[in-house]
Tab-separated table of C-alpha atoms in Angstrom:
chain	number	residue	atom	x	y	z
A	1	MET	CA	5.799	54.464	-8.859
A	2	GLY	CA	5.303	52.073	-5.925
A	3	MET	CA	3.607	49.323	-7.981
A	4	LYS	CA	6.130	49.702	-10.798
A	5	PHE	CA	8.993	49.295	-8.338
A	6	PHE	CA	7.292	46.273	-6.760
A	7	PHE	CA	7.219	44.419	-10.082
A	8	GLN	CA	10.733	45.554	-10.951
A	9	LYS	CA	11.940	44.125	-7.648
A	10	LEU	CA	9.907	40.933	-8.094
A	11	PHE	CA	11.452	40.126	-11.474
A	12	ASN	CA	14.974	41.363	-10.683
A	13	TRP	CA	16.523	38.893	-8.251
A	14	GLU	CA	19.384	41.289	-7.460
A	15	LEU	CA	16.874	43.400	-5.501
A	16	TRP	CA	15.460	40.509	-3.460
A	17	PRO	CA	15.930	40.518	0.330
A	18	PHE	CA	18.822	38.365	1.550
A	19	TYR	CA	16.695	35.559	2.983
A	20	ALA	CA	14.437	35.382	-0.078
A	21	LEU	CA	17.479	34.996	-2.338
A	22	TYR	CA	19.202	32.339	-0.230
A	23	ALA	CA	16.189	30.316	0.953
A	24	PRO	CA	16.082	27.921	-2.069
A	25	ILE	CA	19.708	26.819	-1.524
A	26	GLY	CA	19.608	26.927	2.271
A	27	PRO	CA	19.377	23.096	2.550
A	28	VAL	CA	22.878	22.829	1.041
A	29	TRP	CA	24.279	24.987	3.845
A	30	SER	CA	22.415	22.799	6.365
A	31	TRP	CA	23.980	19.711	4.767
A	32	TYR	CA	27.471	21.133	5.329
A	33	CYS	CA	26.578	21.762	8.991
A	34	LEU	CA	25.472	18.133	9.312
A	35	ARG	CA	28.525	16.720	7.525
A	36	SER	CA	30.901	18.707	9.708
A	37	GLY	CA	28.963	18.118	12.913
A	38	SER	CA	28.995	21.862	13.623
A	39	PHE	CA	26.597	24.768	13.100
A	40	TRP	CA	29.675	26.942	12.787
A	41	PHE	CA	31.808	24.818	10.434
A	42	PHE	CA	33.044	28.007	8.762
A	43	SER	CA	34.577	29.340	11.995
A	44	SER	CA	37.861	27.539	11.234
A	45	SER	CA	38.160	28.878	7.686
A	46	ASN	CA	40.423	31.859	8.472
A	47	PRO	CA	42.169	31.003	11.769
A	48	THR	CA	43.496	34.502	12.492
A	49	ILE	CA	40.107	36.238	12.110
A	50	THR	CA	37.404	36.041	14.771
A	51	PHE	CA	34.679	33.569	13.721
A	52	GLY	CA	36.523	33.114	10.433
A	53	GLY	CA	35.318	36.583	9.416
A	54	PHE	CA	31.690	35.477	9.132
A	55	GLU	CA	30.269	38.470	10.988
A	56	GLY	CA	31.139	40.817	13.824
A	57	GLU	CA	34.932	40.969	13.441
A	58	SER	CA	36.668	44.321	13.955
A	59	LYS	CA	38.426	46.303	11.276
A	60	ARG	CA	41.374	46.795	13.638
A	61	GLU	CA	41.895	43.025	13.638
A	62	MET	CA	41.798	43.064	9.849
A	63	TYR	CA	44.195	45.971	9.249
A	64	GLU	CA	46.755	44.551	11.674
A	65	GLN	CA	47.080	41.533	9.372
A	66	LEU	CA	47.883	43.551	6.253
A	67	PRO	CA	51.337	44.634	5.042
A	68	PRO	CA	52.408	48.189	5.972
A	69	ASN	CA	51.247	50.884	3.510
A	70	SER	CA	48.795	48.500	1.820
A	71	HIS	CA	45.760	50.234	3.337
A	72	PRO	CA	44.700	53.819	4.176
A	73	LYS	CA	46.051	55.512	7.295
A	74	THR	CA	43.654	54.639	10.111
A	75	ILE	CA	43.153	55.545	13.773
A	76	TYR	CA	40.542	54.375	16.273
A	77	ILE	CA	38.291	56.689	18.293
A	78	LEU	CA	36.352	55.711	21.424
A	79	HIS	CA	32.798	57.036	21.134
A	80	ASP	CA	32.832	58.516	24.655
A	81	LEU	CA	36.160	60.345	24.276
A	82	PRO	CA	35.813	64.120	24.934
A	83	PHE	CA	35.600	65.919	21.600
A	84	GLU	CA	38.631	68.105	22.293
A	85	GLU	CA	40.689	64.927	22.691
A	86	VAL	CA	39.200	63.555	19.473
A	87	LYS	CA	40.334	66.655	17.586
A	88	LYS	CA	43.817	66.422	19.088
A	89	LYS	CA	44.138	62.744	18.246
A	90	ILE	CA	43.099	63.381	14.638
A	91	CYS	CA	45.433	66.364	14.334
A	92	ASP	CA	48.379	64.463	15.851
A	93	ALA	CA	47.820	61.657	13.334
A	94	GLY	CA	48.138	64.158	10.477
A	95	PHE	CA	44.607	63.988	9.059
A	96	ASP	CA	43.172	66.757	6.878
A	97	TYR	CA	39.540	67.193	5.874
A	98	PRO	CA	37.851	65.458	4.165
A	99	PHE	CA	38.289	61.979	5.612
A	100	ILE	CA	36.221	58.845	6.161
A	101	VAL	CA	34.630	57.623	9.393
A	102	LYS	CA	32.924	54.279	10.015
A	103	PRO	CA	32.324	51.895	12.930
A	104	ASP	CA	35.214	49.608	13.843
A	105	VAL	CA	32.710	46.738	13.801
A	106	GLY	CA	30.314	47.444	10.956
A	107	MET	CA	28.832	46.123	7.744
A	108	LYS	CA	27.007	47.129	4.555
A	109	GLY	CA	28.102	50.759	4.762
A	110	ILE	CA	26.155	51.439	7.971
A	111	LEU	CA	27.292	54.772	9.523
A	112	PHE	CA	29.913	55.159	6.784
A	113	ARG	CA	30.404	58.905	6.241
A	114	LYS	CA	32.680	61.353	4.481
A	115	ILE	CA	33.534	64.127	6.945
A	116	GLU	CA	34.083	67.530	5.347
A	117	ASN	CA	34.595	69.750	8.410
A	118	GLU	CA	34.743	69.931	12.197
A	119	ASP	CA	30.990	70.480	12.607
A	120	GLN	CA	30.216	67.239	10.762
A	121	LEU	CA	32.809	65.397	12.831
A	122	GLU	CA	31.349	66.706	16.094
A	123	LYS	CA	27.816	65.662	15.109
A	124	TYR	CA	29.035	62.212	14.099
A	125	HIS	CA	31.035	61.782	17.306
A	126	GLU	CA	28.088	62.868	19.462
A	127	ARG	CA	25.755	60.452	17.730
A	128	ILE	CA	27.711	57.255	17.155
A	129	PRO	CA	27.311	54.785	20.053
A	130	VAL	CA	30.404	52.621	19.417
A	131	GLU	CA	34.132	52.849	18.721
A	132	TYR	CA	34.815	54.110	15.205
A	133	ILE	CA	37.716	54.626	12.854
A	134	VAL	CA	39.024	57.725	11.133
A	135	GLN	CA	40.612	56.900	7.808
A	136	ASP	CA	42.194	58.739	4.897
A	137	LEU	CA	39.822	59.363	2.010
A	138	VAL	CA	41.362	57.424	-0.869
A	139	GLU	CA	40.900	59.452	-4.053
A	140	LEU	CA	42.152	56.771	-6.448
A	141	PRO	CA	39.714	56.550	-9.377
A	142	VAL	CA	39.016	52.800	-9.596
A	143	GLU	CA	37.335	50.672	-6.916
A	144	VAL	CA	37.319	46.892	-7.307
A	145	SER	CA	36.507	43.727	-5.382
A	146	VAL	CA	38.577	40.561	-5.629
A	147	PHE	CA	37.316	37.240	-4.250
A	148	TYR	CA	40.233	34.987	-3.357
A	149	CYS	CA	40.431	31.377	-2.121
A	150	ARG	CA	43.464	29.248	-1.252
A	151	TYR	CA	43.511	25.725	0.121
A	152	PRO	CA	45.811	25.521	3.191
A	153	THR	CA	48.040	22.912	1.529
A	154	ALA	CA	48.511	24.980	-1.636
A	155	GLN	CA	51.047	27.694	-2.338
A	156	LYS	CA	48.822	29.337	-4.941
A	157	GLY	CA	45.183	30.237	-4.704
A	158	VAL	CA	42.510	31.196	-7.206
A	159	ILE	CA	40.623	34.397	-7.915
A	160	THR	CA	36.984	33.406	-8.340
A	161	GLY	CA	35.555	36.885	-8.846
A	162	PHE	CA	36.808	40.290	-9.982
A	163	ILE	CA	34.491	43.279	-10.347
A	164	GLN	CA	34.722	47.039	-10.656
A	165	LYS	CA	32.339	49.149	-8.605
A	166	GLU	CA	30.574	52.249	-9.879
A	167	LEU	CA	29.509	54.270	-6.860
A	168	LEU	CA	26.090	55.896	-6.708
A	169	GLU	CA	26.588	59.331	-8.265
A	170	VAL	CA	24.853	61.980	-10.361
A	171	TYR	CA	26.106	64.513	-12.912
A	172	GLY	CA	24.987	68.139	-12.981
A	173	ASP	CA	23.347	69.803	-15.980
A	174	GLY	CA	23.397	73.411	-14.753
A	175	GLU	CA	19.609	73.472	-14.329
A	176	SER	CA	18.396	70.586	-12.160
A	177	THR	CA	18.637	70.593	-8.385
A	178	LEU	CA	20.357	67.722	-6.637
A	179	TRP	CA	16.939	66.417	-5.571
A	180	GLN	CA	15.710	66.406	-9.183
A	181	LEU	CA	18.851	64.555	-10.280
A	182	ILE	CA	18.280	61.990	-7.533
A	183	CYS	CA	14.632	61.505	-8.518
A	184	ASN	CA	15.639	60.890	-12.141
A	185	HIS	CA	18.534	58.507	-11.365
A	186	PRO	CA	17.583	54.878	-12.191
A	187	ARG	CA	19.006	53.529	-8.907
A	188	ALA	CA	18.830	56.530	-6.574
A	189	LYS	CA	15.118	57.149	-7.185
A	190	HIS	CA	14.328	53.939	-5.306
A	191	ARG	CA	16.255	55.206	-2.263
A	192	LEU	CA	14.577	58.589	-1.792
A	193	GLU	CA	14.163	58.388	1.970
A	194	GLU	CA	17.841	57.522	2.439
A	195	MET	CA	18.929	60.238	-0.030
A	196	LYS	CA	16.761	62.864	1.655
A	197	HIS	CA	18.184	61.997	5.063
A	198	ARG	CA	21.784	61.941	3.832
A	199	HIS	CA	21.695	65.085	1.673
A	200	GLU	CA	18.848	67.149	3.165
A	201	HIS	CA	21.036	70.254	3.603
A	202	ARG	CA	21.968	70.455	-0.087
A	203	LEU	CA	18.985	69.098	-2.021
A	204	ASP	CA	18.297	72.541	-3.564
A	205	ARG	CA	21.848	72.874	-4.869
A	206	VAL	CA	22.196	73.131	-8.665
A	207	LEU	CA	25.296	71.329	-9.930
A	208	PRO	CA	27.249	72.913	-12.814
A	209	PRO	CA	27.137	71.040	-16.141
A	210	GLY	CA	29.253	67.876	-16.040
A	211	GLN	CA	30.122	68.105	-12.332
A	212	HIS	CA	29.692	64.743	-10.630
A	213	PHE	CA	28.456	64.286	-7.085
A	214	TYR	CA	28.731	61.080	-5.052
A	215	LEU	CA	25.431	60.203	-3.390
A	216	SER	CA	27.231	57.491	-1.424
A	217	TYR	CA	30.914	56.690	-0.928
A	218	ALA	CA	30.111	53.150	0.194
A	219	GLY	CA	30.813	50.655	-2.593
A	220	ASN	CA	28.126	48.230	-1.461
A	221	HIS	CA	25.407	46.702	-3.600
A	222	ASN	CA	22.842	47.548	-0.943
A	223	ARG	CA	24.032	51.184	-1.033
A	224	GLY	CA	23.298	51.507	-4.746
A	225	ALA	CA	26.727	50.750	-6.253
A	226	ARG	CA	26.737	49.051	-9.660
A	227	PHE	CA	29.084	46.141	-10.322
A	228	ILE	CA	30.897	45.461	-13.617
A	229	ASP	CA	32.393	42.031	-14.265
A	230	LEU	CA	36.168	42.002	-14.919
A	231	GLN	CA	36.565	38.221	-15.140
A	232	ASN	CA	38.523	38.520	-18.382
A	233	GLU	CA	41.182	40.575	-16.540
A	234	ILE	CA	42.110	37.733	-14.161
A	235	ASP	CA	45.631	36.494	-14.932
A	236	ASP	CA	48.812	35.288	-13.211
A	237	ARG	CA	49.989	38.818	-12.442
A	238	LEU	CA	46.790	39.615	-10.574
A	239	LEU	CA	46.837	36.265	-8.782
A	240	ASN	CA	50.435	36.809	-7.632
A	241	VAL	CA	49.398	40.024	-5.850
A	242	PHE	CA	46.785	38.193	-3.794
A	243	ASP	CA	48.872	35.093	-3.219
A	244	ASP	CA	51.448	37.402	-1.620
A	245	LEU	CA	48.764	38.997	0.571
A	246	SER	CA	47.404	35.597	1.596
A	247	HIS	CA	50.866	34.388	2.591
A	248	TYR	CA	51.621	37.587	4.534
A	249	THR	CA	49.804	36.174	7.565
A	250	ASN	CA	49.784	32.624	6.110
A	251	LYS	CA	46.284	32.155	7.504
A	252	PHE	CA	43.902	33.979	5.123
A	253	TYR	CA	42.301	31.394	2.899
A	254	TYR	CA	38.843	32.571	1.917
A	255	GLY	CA	37.266	35.975	1.418
A	256	ARG	CA	37.000	39.198	-0.508
A	257	TYR	CA	39.255	42.232	-0.789
A	258	ASP	CA	37.749	45.677	-1.471
A	259	ILE	CA	40.384	47.867	-3.071
A	260	LYS	CA	41.064	51.222	-4.685
A	261	CYS	CA	43.713	51.649	-7.366
A	262	ARG	CA	44.653	53.874	-10.294
A	263	SER	CA	43.853	51.211	-12.875
A	264	VAL	CA	43.613	47.464	-13.260
A	265	GLU	CA	47.119	47.428	-14.731
A	266	ASP	CA	48.458	49.327	-11.744
A	267	LEU	CA	46.745	46.842	-9.433
A	268	LYS	CA	48.485	43.976	-11.234
A	269	ALA	CA	51.777	45.734	-10.527
A	270	GLY	CA	50.954	45.582	-6.808
A	271	ASN	CA	49.939	49.237	-6.368
A	272	LEU	CA	46.751	49.253	-4.318
A	273	SER	CA	44.986	50.566	-1.243
A	274	ILE	CA	42.956	47.904	0.588
A	275	LEU	CA	39.809	49.471	2.015
A	276	GLU	CA	39.032	46.226	3.833
A	277	PHE	CA	38.962	42.485	3.445
A	278	ASN	CA	36.107	40.249	4.501
A	279	GLY	CA	36.409	36.616	5.525
A	280	CYS	CA	33.997	33.718	5.195
A	281	GLY	CA	30.913	35.934	5.567
A	282	ALA	CA	31.731	37.768	2.339
A	283	GLU	CA	29.371	37.283	-0.557
A	284	PRO	CA	30.907	36.489	-3.935
A	285	ASN	CA	29.533	39.839	-5.044
A	286	HIS	CA	30.371	39.240	-8.702
A	287	ILE	CA	27.001	37.447	-8.794
A	288	TYR	CA	25.424	40.904	-8.848
A	289	ASP	CA	26.778	41.695	-12.285
A	290	ALA	CA	23.708	42.985	-14.121
A	291	ASN	CA	23.872	40.300	-16.819
A	292	MET	CA	24.021	37.229	-14.564
A	293	LYS	CA	21.031	34.904	-14.516
A	294	LEU	CA	19.705	33.592	-11.220
A	295	GLY	CA	20.663	29.978	-11.987
A	296	LYS	CA	24.273	30.943	-12.650
A	297	ALA	CA	24.327	33.043	-9.491
A	298	TYR	CA	23.199	30.038	-7.452
A	299	ARG	CA	25.905	27.878	-9.038
A	300	GLU	CA	28.523	30.465	-8.079
A	301	ILE	CA	27.309	30.633	-4.483
A	302	LEU	CA	27.267	26.834	-4.167
A	303	LYS	CA	30.769	26.579	-5.643
A	304	HIS	CA	32.030	28.980	-2.990
A	305	TRP	CA	30.225	27.176	-0.175
A	306	LYS	CA	31.913	23.925	-1.223
A	307	ILE	CA	35.348	25.578	-1.146
A	308	LEU	CA	34.555	27.133	2.237
A	309	TYR	CA	33.509	23.761	3.650
A	310	GLU	CA	36.654	22.018	2.383
A	311	ILE	CA	39.022	24.709	3.710
A	312	SER	CA	37.257	24.766	7.085
A	313	LYS	CA	37.276	20.966	7.366
A	314	TYR	CA	41.022	20.787	6.685
A	315	ASN	CA	41.804	23.518	9.225
A	316	HIS	CA	39.581	21.826	11.800
A	317	GLU	CA	41.439	18.549	11.345
A	318	ASN	CA	44.791	20.339	11.632
A	319	GLY	CA	44.520	22.340	14.832
A	320	THR	CA	41.801	24.990	14.415
A	321	PRO	CA	38.663	23.679	16.160
A	322	TYR	CA	35.145	24.677	15.194
A	323	TRP	CA	33.498	27.074	17.612
A	324	SER	CA	31.122	25.461	20.090
A	325	PHE	CA	27.406	25.947	19.513
A	326	GLN	CA	27.026	28.118	22.619
A	327	LYS	CA	30.022	30.317	21.805
A	328	GLY	CA	28.897	30.887	18.221
A	329	ARG	CA	25.284	31.554	19.185
A	330	LYS	CA	26.284	34.145	21.780
A	331	PHE	CA	28.710	35.839	19.387
A	332	LEU	CA	26.091	36.054	16.627
A	333	ARG	CA	23.418	37.277	19.020
A	334	ASP	CA	25.725	40.032	20.275
A	335	ALA	CA	26.740	40.960	16.719
A	336	LYS	CA	23.125	41.206	15.539
A	337	ARG	CA	22.253	43.373	18.555
A	338	HIS	CA	25.231	45.579	17.691
A	339	PHE	CA	24.238	45.971	14.027
A	340	LYS	CA	20.599	46.611	14.892
A	341	MET	CA	21.736	49.459	17.145
A	342	LEU	CA	23.925	50.883	14.354
A	343	GLU	CA	21.040	50.747	11.868
A	344	LYS	CA	18.898	52.701	14.300
A	345	PHE	CA	21.543	55.450	14.517
A	346	ASP	CA	22.136	55.389	10.757
């Protein structure tokens, strides 16, 4: 199994580590740093988001820039708040189980959990070392990502990527245990340690025939979600929805929205729930469509880097300065320390 997975990973670029994937095109990024005269040229891309949204920004900052009712109900919990006060705060806000919890400053689904009852909440609260959010569980059936770019001088932007996410899930057959279903799942079987840790209390459960069970609620590629390209669904109606969102703060020019909706048609009518949006640090995750060749993926990444450079350069020349080297280095160092701590607790 181990050797088979090694060769599968070697010949499937979607499974490569981040630095291995990006190393061949790294010189292009360095060239943009040189041309701009700044290591952090991207920091001016989205002026109302810390560091342009490259890394380490809070979700509170993000949600405060979205229109009312466009995202799930959310409250913020200090990790050292007495648990009785946590329960009261959640009750006063009108939450019912189940709901979602995740760090206010997080990434890649780290410490993202669905909380089913008070015991799970208490264990999570006791363990998490940072401020976190409590958020309504959005039960809408379709989850999508939309990558949007708009030049500051333009009224209309462009949608460069549109994908649907299939979360990591299994279906019962009335005979197999959850652990057996995991071991036979083409994506979950390569994440056995994570699955055992996450579902250890129910691995012997036998699911009824046809019943589906989410192994992860995080719609991230690195959490096992599968991406389906919806490029042919991009049209003026869809673009109008995201132009309106971009103009709501008038300062969001480059990044990716992660959304739940009833259907693509309903999304085009403006009915959506924004799980989060990510600024200049967001990958154009439509490159992970299973049918995309590596060369085309590199062309997509480079196209986005060029747009990011041009937007950042314009904003820099019109009142949004690049971050200084020292400021950016300290911010990144603190962010990496923060995420390393979260990974340890995850």
